Amino acid sequence: MAARNPGVEYDESWIQNIYINLPAVKRRAETLGTRRTVKKQWQAAWLLRAVTCIDLTTLAGDDTPCNVARLCYKAKHPVRQDLVKALDIMDKDITTGAVCVYPSRVADCAKALKACNGTNIPIASVATGFPTGQTPLKTRLEEIKQAVSSGAREIDIVINRTYALTGDWKGVYNEVRLMREACGEAHLKTILATGELGSMVNVYKASMVCMMAGADFIKTSTGKEGVNAILPVGLVMVRAIREYHHRTTHKVGFKPAGGIRSAKDACTWLSMMKEELGDEWTKPNLFRIGASSLLGDIERQIFHYVTGRYAAAHELPMA
């Protein structure tokens, strides 16, 4: 992770008179997946970078210690070792950016990562009544503390959409500030649930207010909304990050989550980060992708690059 974002005092003027040119945002978003592409060895390099930015996630009601252990092993060995060796890269120890689970599974993650020598991989945990946030504030703060005490180094919280939709931005700020304090040394990722915010103006305001409150990352979605990570929303959020950095010099990370399933999608999001914020924001300390199935397609594409053919189902059994 990058250096912590200490936040700033709440300043209403930062979110006043905000106008989003939606047609222009959509036009810009449409060019990202078509205007530039990467091929051959450059594509393989981008895909490996994408692997290191994935928060490998399981947030299912039937999660067990067994499937969490499997997730952790895959995070430690996301790409078959013979494929990594064939690519002849200097860093042979490719891992995902983190594993992400519910608070009740954090201890299982810590145990599994220790068993597979993956203790360098951060454990991220969703908290604060994920995905709705509809629990009392005291309960949400206690959930953060419990996840951190179990071994979570990153906490993904959900903001209070009621406050956001009624324009109570100071309320959003105050809650996120308390959540940051509850995280202690763990990094805070704030989920905006952009599919439920109603407008791009609200997306921008929520992004800026969460950063003012000390969010280390802002994240698009829980993955449970009707609309999750889409490029127009991503553009609005990363430009809020750029504005916040301009005002404060503090660097805040970005995490799209929900619906990103293909290697091509991952490359498109990386290209957006590179063009909008620069190379530094294409690395896992400032960019993450929340995904559960994306890694499988990336590994298939790397297999194709190395062997010249696509893998049969049994050749990538853990994808």
PDB file of C-alpha atoms in Angstrom:
ATOM      1  CA  MET A   1       0.000   0.000   0.000  1.00  0.00           C
ATOM      2  CA  ALA A   2       1.000   3.613  -0.546  1.00  0.00           C
ATOM      3  CA  ALA A   3       1.503   6.025   2.346  1.00  0.00           C
ATOM      4  CA  ARG A   4      -1.612   6.584   4.431  1.00  0.00           C
ATOM      5  CA  ASN A   5      -3.961   9.368   3.459  1.00  0.00           C
ATOM      6  CA  PRO A   6      -4.371  11.414   6.668  1.00  0.00           C
ATOM      7  CA  GLY A   7      -7.413  13.208   5.329  1.00  0.00           C
ATOM      8  CA  VAL A   8      -8.286  16.861   5.830  1.00  0.00           C
ATOM      9  CA  GLU A   9     -10.893  18.863   7.669  1.00  0.00           C
ATOM     10  CA  TYR A  10     -14.310  18.752   6.055  1.00  0.00           C
ATOM     11  CA  ASP A  11     -14.658  21.587   3.547  1.00  0.00           C
ATOM     12  CA  GLU A  12     -18.064  21.974   1.911  1.00  0.00           C
ATOM     13  CA  SER A  13     -16.615  24.233  -0.794  1.00  0.00           C
ATOM     14  CA  TRP A  14     -14.789  21.261  -2.332  1.00  0.00           C
ATOM     15  CA  ILE A  15     -18.096  19.702  -3.392  1.00  0.00           C
ATOM     16  CA  GLN A  16     -20.099  22.799  -4.282  1.00  0.00           C
ATOM     17  CA  ASN A  17     -21.021  23.801  -7.842  1.00  0.00           C
ATOM     18  CA  ILE A  18     -19.987  20.425  -9.282  1.00  0.00           C
ATOM     19  CA  TYR A  19     -21.014  19.783 -12.878  1.00  0.00           C
ATOM     20  CA  ILE A  20     -20.360  16.538 -14.764  1.00  0.00           C
ATOM     21  CA  ASN A  21     -20.519  16.613 -18.568  1.00  0.00           C
ATOM     22  CA  LEU A  22     -22.037  13.142 -18.910  1.00  0.00           C
ATOM     23  CA  PRO A  23     -21.933  12.875 -22.737  1.00  0.00           C
ATOM     24  CA  ALA A  24     -18.236  13.797 -22.682  1.00  0.00           C
ATOM     25  CA  VAL A  25     -17.533  11.257 -19.934  1.00  0.00           C
ATOM     26  CA  LYS A  26     -19.295   8.545 -21.930  1.00  0.00           C
ATOM     27  CA  ARG A  27     -17.415   9.431 -25.128  1.00  0.00           C
ATOM     28  CA  ARG A  28     -14.102   9.257 -23.290  1.00  0.00           C
ATOM     29  CA  ALA A  29     -15.055   5.921 -21.724  1.00  0.00           C
ATOM     30  CA  GLU A  30     -15.985   4.465 -25.106  1.00  0.00           C
ATOM     31  CA  THR A  31     -12.513   5.177 -26.501  1.00  0.00           C
ATOM     32  CA  LEU A  32     -10.661   3.368 -23.711  1.00  0.00           C
ATOM     33  CA  GLY A  33     -11.391  -0.146 -24.886  1.00  0.00           C
ATOM     34  CA  THR A  34     -10.977   0.532 -28.602  1.00  0.00           C
ATOM     35  CA  ARG A  35      -8.451   3.296 -29.225  1.00  0.00           C
ATOM     36  CA  ARG A  36      -5.380   1.497 -27.887  1.00  0.00           C
ATOM     37  CA  THR A  37      -4.527  -2.170 -27.509  1.00  0.00           C
ATOM     38  CA  VAL A  38      -1.466  -4.083 -26.386  1.00  0.00           C
ATOM     39  CA  LYS A  39      -0.293  -7.238 -28.129  1.00  0.00           C
ATOM     40  CA  LYS A  40       2.175 -10.104 -27.792  1.00  0.00           C
ATOM     41  CA  GLN A  41       4.797  -9.743 -25.044  1.00  0.00           C
ATOM     42  CA  TRP A  42       3.437  -6.353 -23.991  1.00  0.00           C
ATOM     43  CA  GLN A  43       0.003  -7.870 -23.453  1.00  0.00           C
ATOM     44  CA  ALA A  44       1.543 -10.662 -21.361  1.00  0.00           C
ATOM     45  CA  ALA A  45       3.331  -8.051 -19.248  1.00  0.00           C
ATOM     46  CA  TRP A  46       0.121  -6.074 -18.720  1.00  0.00           C
ATOM     47  CA  LEU A  47      -1.727  -9.233 -17.728  1.00  0.00           C
ATOM     48  CA  LEU A  48       0.918 -10.117 -15.151  1.00  0.00           C
ATOM     49  CA  ARG A  49       0.611  -6.583 -13.766  1.00  0.00           C
ATOM     50  CA  ALA A  50      -3.157  -7.055 -13.596  1.00  0.00           C
ATOM     51  CA  VAL A  51      -2.662 -10.279 -11.600  1.00  0.00           C
ATOM     52  CA  THR A  52      -0.660  -8.403  -8.975  1.00  0.00           C
ATOM     53  CA  CYS A  53      -3.501  -5.870  -8.660  1.00  0.00           C
ATOM     54  CA  ILE A  54      -6.323  -8.370  -8.053  1.00  0.00           C
ATOM     55  CA  ASP A  55      -8.025  -8.592  -4.689  1.00  0.00           C
ATOM     56  CA  LEU A  56      -8.947 -12.264  -5.045  1.00  0.00           C
ATOM     57  CA  THR A  57     -12.365 -12.431  -3.453  1.00  0.00           C
ATOM     58  CA  THR A  58     -14.915 -14.820  -2.027  1.00  0.00           C
ATOM     59  CA  LEU A  59     -17.992 -13.301  -0.413  1.00  0.00           C
ATOM     60  CA  ALA A  60     -20.460 -16.155  -0.498  1.00  0.00           C
ATOM     61  CA  GLY A  61     -22.865 -17.358   2.130  1.00  0.00           C
ATOM     62  CA  ASP A  62     -21.421 -20.869   1.893  1.00  0.00           C
ATOM     63  CA  ASP A  63     -17.771 -19.876   2.447  1.00  0.00           C
ATOM     64  CA  THR A  64     -15.926 -22.456   4.526  1.00  0.00           C
ATOM     65  CA  PRO A  65     -12.336 -22.800   5.810  1.00  0.00           C
ATOM     66  CA  CYS A  66     -11.747 -25.223   2.928  1.00  0.00           C
ATOM     67  CA  ASN A  67     -12.641 -22.912   0.047  1.00  0.00           C
ATOM     68  CA  VAL A  68     -10.934 -19.990   1.809  1.00  0.00           C
ATOM     69  CA  ALA A  69      -7.735 -22.076   2.005  1.00  0.00           C
ATOM     70  CA  ARG A  70      -8.056 -22.817  -1.707  1.00  0.00           C
ATOM     71  CA  LEU A  71      -8.469 -19.097  -2.410  1.00  0.00           C
ATOM     72  CA  CYS A  72      -5.328 -18.313  -0.412  1.00  0.00           C
ATOM     73  CA  TYR A  73      -3.296 -20.953  -2.246  1.00  0.00           C
ATOM     74  CA  LYS A  74      -4.439 -19.487  -5.560  1.00  0.00           C
ATOM     75  CA  ALA A  75      -3.477 -15.998  -4.365  1.00  0.00           C
ATOM     76  CA  LYS A  76       0.018 -17.297  -3.605  1.00  0.00           C
ATOM     77  CA  HIS A  77       0.262 -19.180  -6.935  1.00  0.00           C
ATOM     78  CA  PRO A  78      -2.082 -17.290  -9.293  1.00  0.00           C
ATOM     79  CA  VAL A  79      -0.334 -18.418 -12.495  1.00  0.00           C
ATOM     80  CA  ARG A  80       1.120 -21.860 -13.127  1.00  0.00           C
ATOM     81  CA  GLN A  81       4.789 -21.802 -12.253  1.00  0.00           C
ATOM     82  CA  ASP A  82       5.891 -23.325 -15.580  1.00  0.00           C
ATOM     83  CA  LEU A  83       4.149 -20.460 -17.373  1.00  0.00           C
ATOM     84  CA  VAL A  84       5.850 -17.861 -15.164  1.00  0.00           C
ATOM     85  CA  LYS A  85       9.194 -19.563 -15.840  1.00  0.00           C
ATOM     86  CA  ALA A  86       8.554 -19.580 -19.598  1.00  0.00           C
ATOM     87  CA  LEU A  87       7.927 -15.831 -19.536  1.00  0.00           C
ATOM     88  CA  ASP A  88      11.478 -15.343 -18.208  1.00  0.00           C
ATOM     89  CA  ILE A  89      10.595 -12.497 -15.887  1.00  0.00           C
ATOM     90  CA  MET A  90      12.848 -11.268 -13.109  1.00  0.00           C
ATOM     91  CA  ASP A  91      10.206 -11.429 -10.360  1.00  0.00           C
ATOM     92  CA  LYS A  92       9.216 -15.092 -10.174  1.00  0.00           C
ATOM     93  CA  ASP A  93       7.138 -14.564  -7.024  1.00  0.00           C
ATOM     94  CA  ILE A  94       3.947 -13.281  -8.661  1.00  0.00           C
ATOM     95  CA  THR A  95       1.027 -13.081  -6.219  1.00  0.00           C
ATOM     96  CA  THR A  96      -2.320 -11.335  -6.195  1.00  0.00           C
ATOM     97  CA  GLY A  97      -2.634  -7.973  -4.456  1.00  0.00           C
ATOM     98  CA  ALA A  98      -4.686  -9.380  -1.568  1.00  0.00           C
ATOM     99  CA  VAL A  99      -7.353 -11.891  -0.610  1.00  0.00           C
ATOM    100  CA  CYS A 100     -10.733 -10.464   0.383  1.00  0.00           C
ATOM    101  CA  VAL A 101     -13.220 -12.222   2.669  1.00  0.00           C
ATOM    102  CA  TYR A 102     -15.878 -11.604   5.310  1.00  0.00           C
ATOM    103  CA  PRO A 103     -14.623 -10.767   8.840  1.00  0.00           C
ATOM    104  CA  SER A 104     -15.579 -14.231  10.109  1.00  0.00           C
ATOM    105  CA  ARG A 105     -13.181 -15.804   7.606  1.00  0.00           C
ATOM    106  CA  VAL A 106     -10.145 -13.570   8.281  1.00  0.00           C
ATOM    107  CA  ALA A 107      -8.649 -15.964  10.831  1.00  0.00           C
ATOM    108  CA  ASP A 108      -9.040 -18.824   8.331  1.00  0.00           C
ATOM    109  CA  CYS A 109      -7.169 -16.726   5.757  1.00  0.00           C
ATOM    110  CA  ALA A 110      -4.338 -15.975   8.157  1.00  0.00           C
ATOM    111  CA  LYS A 111      -3.950 -19.677   8.932  1.00  0.00           C
ATOM    112  CA  ALA A 112      -4.070 -20.713   5.263  1.00  0.00           C
ATOM    113  CA  LEU A 113      -1.594 -18.043   4.116  1.00  0.00           C
ATOM    114  CA  LYS A 114       0.825 -19.084   6.832  1.00  0.00           C
ATOM    115  CA  ALA A 115       0.541 -22.699   5.698  1.00  0.00           C
ATOM    116  CA  CYS A 116       1.365 -21.841   2.057  1.00  0.00           C
ATOM    117  CA  ASN A 117       4.095 -19.322   2.936  1.00  0.00           C
ATOM    118  CA  GLY A 118       1.983 -16.436   1.692  1.00  0.00           C
ATOM    119  CA  THR A 119       2.052 -14.185   4.733  1.00  0.00           C
ATOM    120  CA  ASN A 120       3.277 -11.306   2.536  1.00  0.00           C
ATOM    121  CA  ILE A 121      -0.173 -11.256   0.885  1.00  0.00           C
ATOM    122  CA  PRO A 122      -2.484  -8.808   2.687  1.00  0.00           C
ATOM    123  CA  ILE A 123      -5.846  -9.959   3.984  1.00  0.00           C
ATOM    124  CA  ALA A 124      -8.648  -7.553   3.088  1.00  0.00           C
ATOM    125  CA  SER A 125     -12.015  -7.819   4.771  1.00  0.00           C
ATOM    126  CA  VAL A 126     -15.351  -6.240   3.956  1.00  0.00           C
ATOM    127  CA  ALA A 127     -17.000  -4.739   7.013  1.00  0.00           C
ATOM    128  CA  THR A 128     -19.608  -2.255   8.304  1.00  0.00           C
ATOM    129  CA  GLY A 129     -22.672  -4.298   7.439  1.00  0.00           C
ATOM    130  CA  PHE A 130     -21.532  -5.176   3.926  1.00  0.00           C
ATOM    131  CA  PRO A 131     -23.133  -4.858   1.402  1.00  0.00           C
ATOM    132  CA  THR A 132     -25.969  -2.594   2.573  1.00  0.00           C
ATOM    133  CA  GLY A 133     -24.444  -0.838   5.581  1.00  0.00           C
ATOM    134  CA  GLN A 134     -27.852  -0.972   7.248  1.00  0.00           C
ATOM    135  CA  THR A 135     -26.663  -1.765  10.771  1.00  0.00           C
ATOM    136  CA  PRO A 136     -26.057   0.590  13.724  1.00  0.00           C
ATOM    137  CA  LEU A 137     -22.843   2.606  13.594  1.00  0.00           C
ATOM    138  CA  LYS A 138     -21.585   1.035  16.821  1.00  0.00           C
ATOM    139  CA  THR A 139     -21.966  -2.432  15.297  1.00  0.00           C
ATOM    140  CA  ARG A 140     -20.215  -1.382  12.091  1.00  0.00           C
ATOM    141  CA  LEU A 141     -17.246   0.039  13.987  1.00  0.00           C
ATOM    142  CA  GLU A 142     -16.982  -3.081  16.132  1.00  0.00           C
ATOM    143  CA  GLU A 143     -16.958  -5.237  13.005  1.00  0.00           C
ATOM    144  CA  ILE A 144     -13.943  -3.291  11.702  1.00  0.00           C
ATOM    145  CA  LYS A 145     -12.071  -3.756  14.974  1.00  0.00           C
ATOM    146  CA  GLN A 146     -12.844  -7.468  15.014  1.00  0.00           C
ATOM    147  CA  ALA A 147     -11.558  -7.952  11.455  1.00  0.00           C
ATOM    148  CA  VAL A 148      -8.347  -6.044  12.226  1.00  0.00           C
ATOM    149  CA  SER A 149      -7.731  -8.010  15.423  1.00  0.00           C
ATOM    150  CA  SER A 150      -8.141 -11.250  13.437  1.00  0.00           C
ATOM    151  CA  GLY A 151      -5.403 -10.224  11.011  1.00  0.00           C
ATOM    152  CA  ALA A 152      -6.939  -8.006   8.325  1.00  0.00           C
ATOM    153  CA  ARG A 153      -4.531  -5.387   6.979  1.00  0.00           C
ATOM    154  CA  GLU A 154      -7.068  -3.734   4.676  1.00  0.00           C
ATOM    155  CA  ILE A 155     -10.717  -2.957   5.428  1.00  0.00           C
ATOM    156  CA  ASP A 156     -13.322  -2.398   2.713  1.00  0.00           C
ATOM    157  CA  ILE A 157     -16.200  -0.429   4.238  1.00  0.00           C
ATOM    158  CA  VAL A 158     -19.485   0.690   2.688  1.00  0.00           C
ATOM    159  CA  ILE A 159     -20.643   4.269   3.006  1.00  0.00           C
ATOM    160  CA  ASN A 160     -24.064   5.303   4.311  1.00  0.00           C
ATOM    161  CA  ARG A 161     -26.076   5.705   1.110  1.00  0.00           C
ATOM    162  CA  THR A 162     -28.949   7.318   3.007  1.00  0.00           C
ATOM    163  CA  TYR A 163     -26.696  10.222   3.932  1.00  0.00           C
ATOM    164  CA  ALA A 164     -25.376  10.457   0.376  1.00  0.00           C
ATOM    165  CA  LEU A 165     -28.793  10.391  -1.272  1.00  0.00           C
ATOM    166  CA  THR A 166     -30.179  13.039   1.090  1.00  0.00           C
ATOM    167  CA  GLY A 167     -27.167  15.309   0.629  1.00  0.00           C
ATOM    168  CA  ASP A 168     -25.836  14.915   4.172  1.00  0.00           C
ATOM    169  CA  TRP A 169     -22.173  14.885   3.116  1.00  0.00           C
ATOM    170  CA  LYS A 170     -20.965  15.955   6.547  1.00  0.00           C
ATOM    171  CA  GLY A 171     -22.693  12.819   7.881  1.00  0.00           C
ATOM    172  CA  VAL A 172     -20.820  10.677   5.356  1.00  0.00           C
ATOM    173  CA  TYR A 173     -17.555  12.389   6.329  1.00  0.00           C
ATOM    174  CA  ASN A 174     -18.086  11.889  10.065  1.00  0.00           C
ATOM    175  CA  GLU A 175     -18.851   8.177   9.722  1.00  0.00           C
ATOM    176  CA  VAL A 176     -15.918   7.472   7.402  1.00  0.00           C
ATOM    177  CA  ARG A 177     -13.634   9.380   9.764  1.00  0.00           C
ATOM    178  CA  LEU A 178     -14.723   7.160  12.659  1.00  0.00           C
ATOM    179  CA  MET A 179     -14.214   4.073  10.513  1.00  0.00           C
ATOM    180  CA  ARG A 180     -10.703   5.168   9.629  1.00  0.00           C
ATOM    181  CA  GLU A 181      -9.920   5.519  13.337  1.00  0.00           C
ATOM    182  CA  ALA A 182     -11.352   2.050  13.979  1.00  0.00           C
ATOM    183  CA  CYS A 183      -8.995   0.608  11.326  1.00  0.00           C
ATOM    184  CA  GLY A 184      -5.897   1.567  13.312  1.00  0.00           C
ATOM    185  CA  GLU A 185      -2.915   0.653  11.124  1.00  0.00           C
ATOM    186  CA  ALA A 186      -5.054  -1.176   8.553  1.00  0.00           C
ATOM    187  CA  HIS A 187      -5.675   0.662   5.294  1.00  0.00           C
ATOM    188  CA  LEU A 188      -9.207   1.851   4.595  1.00  0.00           C
ATOM    189  CA  LYS A 189     -10.981   1.265   1.288  1.00  0.00           C
ATOM    190  CA  THR A 190     -14.371   2.990   1.030  1.00  0.00           C
ATOM    191  CA  ILE A 191     -17.018   1.408  -1.196  1.00  0.00           C
ATOM    192  CA  LEU A 192     -19.286   4.040  -2.730  1.00  0.00           C
ATOM    193  CA  ALA A 193     -21.857   1.610  -4.194  1.00  0.00           C
ATOM    194  CA  THR A 194     -22.024   3.902  -7.208  1.00  0.00           C
ATOM    195  CA  GLY A 195     -24.936   1.996  -8.754  1.00  0.00           C
ATOM    196  CA  GLU A 196     -27.095   3.265  -5.884  1.00  0.00           C
ATOM    197  CA  LEU A 197     -25.949   6.907  -5.748  1.00  0.00           C
ATOM    198  CA  GLY A 198     -28.307   8.198  -8.418  1.00  0.00           C
ATOM    199  CA  SER A 199     -26.009  10.556 -10.358  1.00  0.00           C
ATOM    200  CA  MET A 200     -22.437  11.187 -11.429  1.00  0.00           C
ATOM    201  CA  VAL A 201     -22.410  14.346  -9.331  1.00  0.00           C
ATOM    202  CA  ASN A 202     -23.093  12.218  -6.265  1.00  0.00           C
ATOM    203  CA  VAL A 203     -20.325   9.825  -7.333  1.00  0.00           C
ATOM    204  CA  TYR A 204     -17.856  12.729  -7.473  1.00  0.00           C
ATOM    205  CA  LYS A 205     -19.012  14.182  -4.167  1.00  0.00           C
ATOM    206  CA  ALA A 206     -18.899  10.810  -2.401  1.00  0.00           C
ATOM    207  CA  SER A 207     -15.384  10.213  -3.754  1.00  0.00           C
ATOM    208  CA  MET A 208     -14.124  13.592  -2.544  1.00  0.00           C
ATOM    209  CA  VAL A 209     -15.794  13.411   0.870  1.00  0.00           C
ATOM    210  CA  CYS A 210     -14.398   9.921   1.561  1.00  0.00           C
ATOM    211  CA  MET A 211     -10.904  11.089   0.638  1.00  0.00           C
ATOM    212  CA  MET A 212     -11.270  14.124   2.870  1.00  0.00           C
ATOM    213  CA  ALA A 213     -12.223  11.731   5.690  1.00  0.00           C
ATOM    214  CA  GLY A 214      -9.015   9.721   5.208  1.00  0.00           C
ATOM    215  CA  ALA A 215      -9.862   6.896   2.795  1.00  0.00           C
ATOM    216  CA  ASP A 216      -6.717   5.247   1.421  1.00  0.00           C
ATOM    217  CA  PHE A 217      -8.683   3.835  -1.531  1.00  0.00           C
ATOM    218  CA  ILE A 218     -12.055   4.591  -3.069  1.00  0.00           C
ATOM    219  CA  LYS A 219     -13.909   1.632  -4.558  1.00  0.00           C
ATOM    220  CA  THR A 220     -16.782   1.550  -7.029  1.00  0.00           C
ATOM    221  CA  SER A 221     -19.062  -1.184  -5.823  1.00  0.00           C
ATOM    222  CA  THR A 222     -19.865  -4.032  -3.489  1.00  0.00           C
ATOM    223  CA  GLY A 223     -20.471  -6.297  -6.487  1.00  0.00           C
ATOM    224  CA  LYS A 224     -24.042  -6.748  -5.239  1.00  0.00           C
ATOM    225  CA  GLU A 225     -25.631  -3.722  -6.942  1.00  0.00           C
ATOM    226  CA  GLY A 226     -27.494  -3.826 -10.226  1.00  0.00           C
ATOM    227  CA  VAL A 227     -24.721  -1.743 -11.840  1.00  0.00           C
ATOM    228  CA  ASN A 228     -21.163  -2.248 -10.614  1.00  0.00           C
ATOM    229  CA  ALA A 229     -17.792  -1.220 -12.076  1.00  0.00           C
ATOM    230  CA  ILE A 230     -18.320   0.681 -15.331  1.00  0.00           C
ATOM    231  CA  LEU A 231     -15.822   2.940 -17.070  1.00  0.00           C
ATOM    232  CA  PRO A 232     -17.796   6.231 -16.971  1.00  0.00           C
ATOM    233  CA  VAL A 233     -18.070   5.965 -13.185  1.00  0.00           C
ATOM    234  CA  GLY A 234     -14.402   5.023 -12.991  1.00  0.00           C
ATOM    235  CA  LEU A 235     -13.434   8.154 -14.916  1.00  0.00           C
ATOM    236  CA  VAL A 236     -15.363  10.404 -12.549  1.00  0.00           C
ATOM    237  CA  MET A 237     -13.759   8.738  -9.538  1.00  0.00           C
ATOM    238  CA  VAL A 238     -10.166   8.872 -10.809  1.00  0.00           C
ATOM    239  CA  ARG A 239     -10.561  12.523 -11.734  1.00  0.00           C
ATOM    240  CA  ALA A 240     -11.726  13.161  -8.191  1.00  0.00           C
ATOM    241  CA  ILE A 241      -8.539  11.386  -7.060  1.00  0.00           C
ATOM    242  CA  ARG A 242      -6.517  13.658  -9.343  1.00  0.00           C
ATOM    243  CA  GLU A 243      -8.211  16.755  -7.941  1.00  0.00           C
ATOM    244  CA  TYR A 244      -7.666  15.597  -4.347  1.00  0.00           C
ATOM    245  CA  HIS A 245      -3.972  14.951  -5.061  1.00  0.00           C
ATOM    246  CA  HIS A 246      -3.678  18.403  -6.614  1.00  0.00           C
ATOM    247  CA  ARG A 247      -5.210  20.010  -3.529  1.00  0.00           C
ATOM    248  CA  THR A 248      -3.404  17.988  -0.831  1.00  0.00           C
ATOM    249  CA  THR A 249      -0.467  16.083  -2.476  1.00  0.00           C
ATOM    250  CA  HIS A 250      -1.879  12.895  -0.869  1.00  0.00           C
ATOM    251  CA  LYS A 251      -2.182   9.887  -3.182  1.00  0.00           C
ATOM    252  CA  VAL A 252      -5.359   7.829  -2.931  1.00  0.00           C
ATOM    253  CA  GLY A 253      -5.838   4.472  -4.629  1.00  0.00           C
ATOM    254  CA  PHE A 254      -8.702   3.247  -6.793  1.00  0.00           C
ATOM    255  CA  LYS A 255     -10.481  -0.112  -6.885  1.00  0.00           C
ATOM    256  CA  PRO A 256     -13.126  -1.072  -9.444  1.00  0.00           C
ATOM    257  CA  ALA A 257     -15.112  -4.122  -8.341  1.00  0.00           C
ATOM    258  CA  GLY A 258     -17.972  -6.155  -9.720  1.00  0.00           C
ATOM    259  CA  GLY A 259     -18.415  -7.424 -13.270  1.00  0.00           C
ATOM    260  CA  ILE A 260     -14.739  -7.363 -14.335  1.00  0.00           C
ATOM    261  CA  ARG A 261     -14.300 -10.885 -15.706  1.00  0.00           C
ATOM    262  CA  SER A 262     -12.089 -10.799 -18.807  1.00  0.00           C
ATOM    263  CA  ALA A 263      -8.393 -10.162 -19.391  1.00  0.00           C
ATOM    264  CA  LYS A 264      -9.366  -7.503 -21.938  1.00  0.00           C
ATOM    265  CA  ASP A 265     -11.419  -5.699 -19.268  1.00  0.00           C
ATOM    266  CA  ALA A 266      -8.434  -5.714 -16.910  1.00  0.00           C
ATOM    267  CA  CYS A 267      -6.180  -4.182 -19.576  1.00  0.00           C
ATOM    268  CA  THR A 268      -8.780  -1.500 -20.306  1.00  0.00           C
ATOM    269  CA  TRP A 269      -8.962  -0.470 -16.638  1.00  0.00           C
ATOM    270  CA  LEU A 270      -5.153  -0.421 -16.463  1.00  0.00           C
ATOM    271  CA  SER A 271      -4.968   1.798 -19.535  1.00  0.00           C
ATOM    272  CA  MET A 272      -7.446   4.197 -17.944  1.00  0.00           C
ATOM    273  CA  MET A 273      -5.291   4.451 -14.833  1.00  0.00           C
ATOM    274  CA  LYS A 274      -2.141   5.015 -16.896  1.00  0.00           C
ATOM    275  CA  GLU A 275      -3.697   7.722 -19.038  1.00  0.00           C
ATOM    276  CA  GLU A 276      -5.626   9.532 -16.309  1.00  0.00           C
ATOM    277  CA  LEU A 277      -3.237   9.298 -13.338  1.00  0.00           C
ATOM    278  CA  GLY A 278       0.099   7.945 -14.606  1.00  0.00           C
ATOM    279  CA  ASP A 279       2.197   4.792 -14.274  1.00  0.00           C
ATOM    280  CA  GLU A 280       2.303   4.941 -10.470  1.00  0.00           C
ATOM    281  CA  TRP A 281      -1.437   4.254 -10.347  1.00  0.00           C
ATOM    282  CA  THR A 282      -1.067   1.013 -12.341  1.00  0.00           C
ATOM    283  CA  LYS A 283       0.649  -0.744  -9.426  1.00  0.00           C
ATOM    284  CA  PRO A 284      -1.019  -2.606  -6.548  1.00  0.00           C
ATOM    285  CA  ASN A 285      -0.155   0.012  -3.933  1.00  0.00           C
ATOM    286  CA  LEU A 286      -2.569   2.411  -5.695  1.00  0.00           C
ATOM    287  CA  PHE A 287      -4.721   0.192  -7.918  1.00  0.00           C
ATOM    288  CA  ARG A 288      -6.717  -2.945  -7.172  1.00  0.00           C
ATOM    289  CA  ILE A 289      -9.354  -4.906  -9.037  1.00  0.00           C
ATOM    290  CA  GLY A 290     -12.010  -6.638  -6.978  1.00  0.00           C
ATOM    291  CA  ALA A 291     -12.736  -9.937  -8.712  1.00  0.00           C
ATOM    292  CA  SER A 292     -13.421 -13.608  -8.169  1.00  0.00           C
ATOM    293  CA  SER A 293     -13.417 -15.005 -11.723  1.00  0.00           C
ATOM    294  CA  LEU A 294     -11.082 -12.604 -13.586  1.00  0.00           C
ATOM    295  CA  LEU A 295      -7.918 -14.526 -12.720  1.00  0.00           C
ATOM    296  CA  GLY A 296      -9.082 -17.591 -14.625  1.00  0.00           C
ATOM    297  CA  ASP A 297      -9.328 -15.731 -17.933  1.00  0.00           C
ATOM    298  CA  ILE A 298      -5.990 -13.959 -17.398  1.00  0.00           C
ATOM    299  CA  GLU A 299      -4.262 -17.290 -16.782  1.00  0.00           C
ATOM    300  CA  ARG A 300      -5.855 -18.722 -19.946  1.00  0.00           C
ATOM    301  CA  GLN A 301      -4.562 -15.783 -21.977  1.00  0.00           C
ATOM    302  CA  ILE A 302      -1.046 -16.210 -20.552  1.00  0.00           C
ATOM    303  CA  PHE A 303      -1.213 -19.941 -21.319  1.00  0.00           C
ATOM    304  CA  HIS A 304      -2.134 -19.061 -24.914  1.00  0.00           C
ATOM    305  CA  TYR A 305       0.766 -16.605 -25.199  1.00  0.00           C
ATOM    306  CA  VAL A 306       3.274 -19.200 -23.926  1.00  0.00           C
ATOM    307  CA  THR A 307       1.986 -22.285 -25.771  1.00  0.00           C
ATOM    308  CA  GLY A 308       0.165 -20.880 -28.782  1.00  0.00           C
ATOM    309  CA  ARG A 309      -3.076 -22.634 -27.845  1.00  0.00           C
ATOM    310  CA  TYR A 310      -5.859 -22.261 -25.319  1.00  0.00           C
ATOM    311  CA  ALA A 311      -5.838 -24.544 -22.311  1.00  0.00           C
ATOM    312  CA  ALA A 312      -8.256 -27.401 -21.904  1.00  0.00           C
ATOM    313  CA  ALA A 313     -10.314 -27.320 -18.710  1.00  0.00           C
ATOM    314  CA  HIS A 314      -8.135 -29.870 -16.924  1.00  0.00           C
ATOM    315  CA  GLU A 315      -4.918 -27.974 -17.666  1.00  0.00           C
ATOM    316  CA  LEU A 316      -5.889 -25.029 -15.451  1.00  0.00           C
ATOM    317  CA  PRO A 317      -7.881 -26.881 -12.794  1.00  0.00           C
ATOM    318  CA  MET A 318      -7.880 -24.063 -10.234  1.00  0.00           C
ATOM    319  CA  ALA A 319      -8.880 -21.287 -12.631  1.00  0.00           C
TER     320      ALA A 319
END
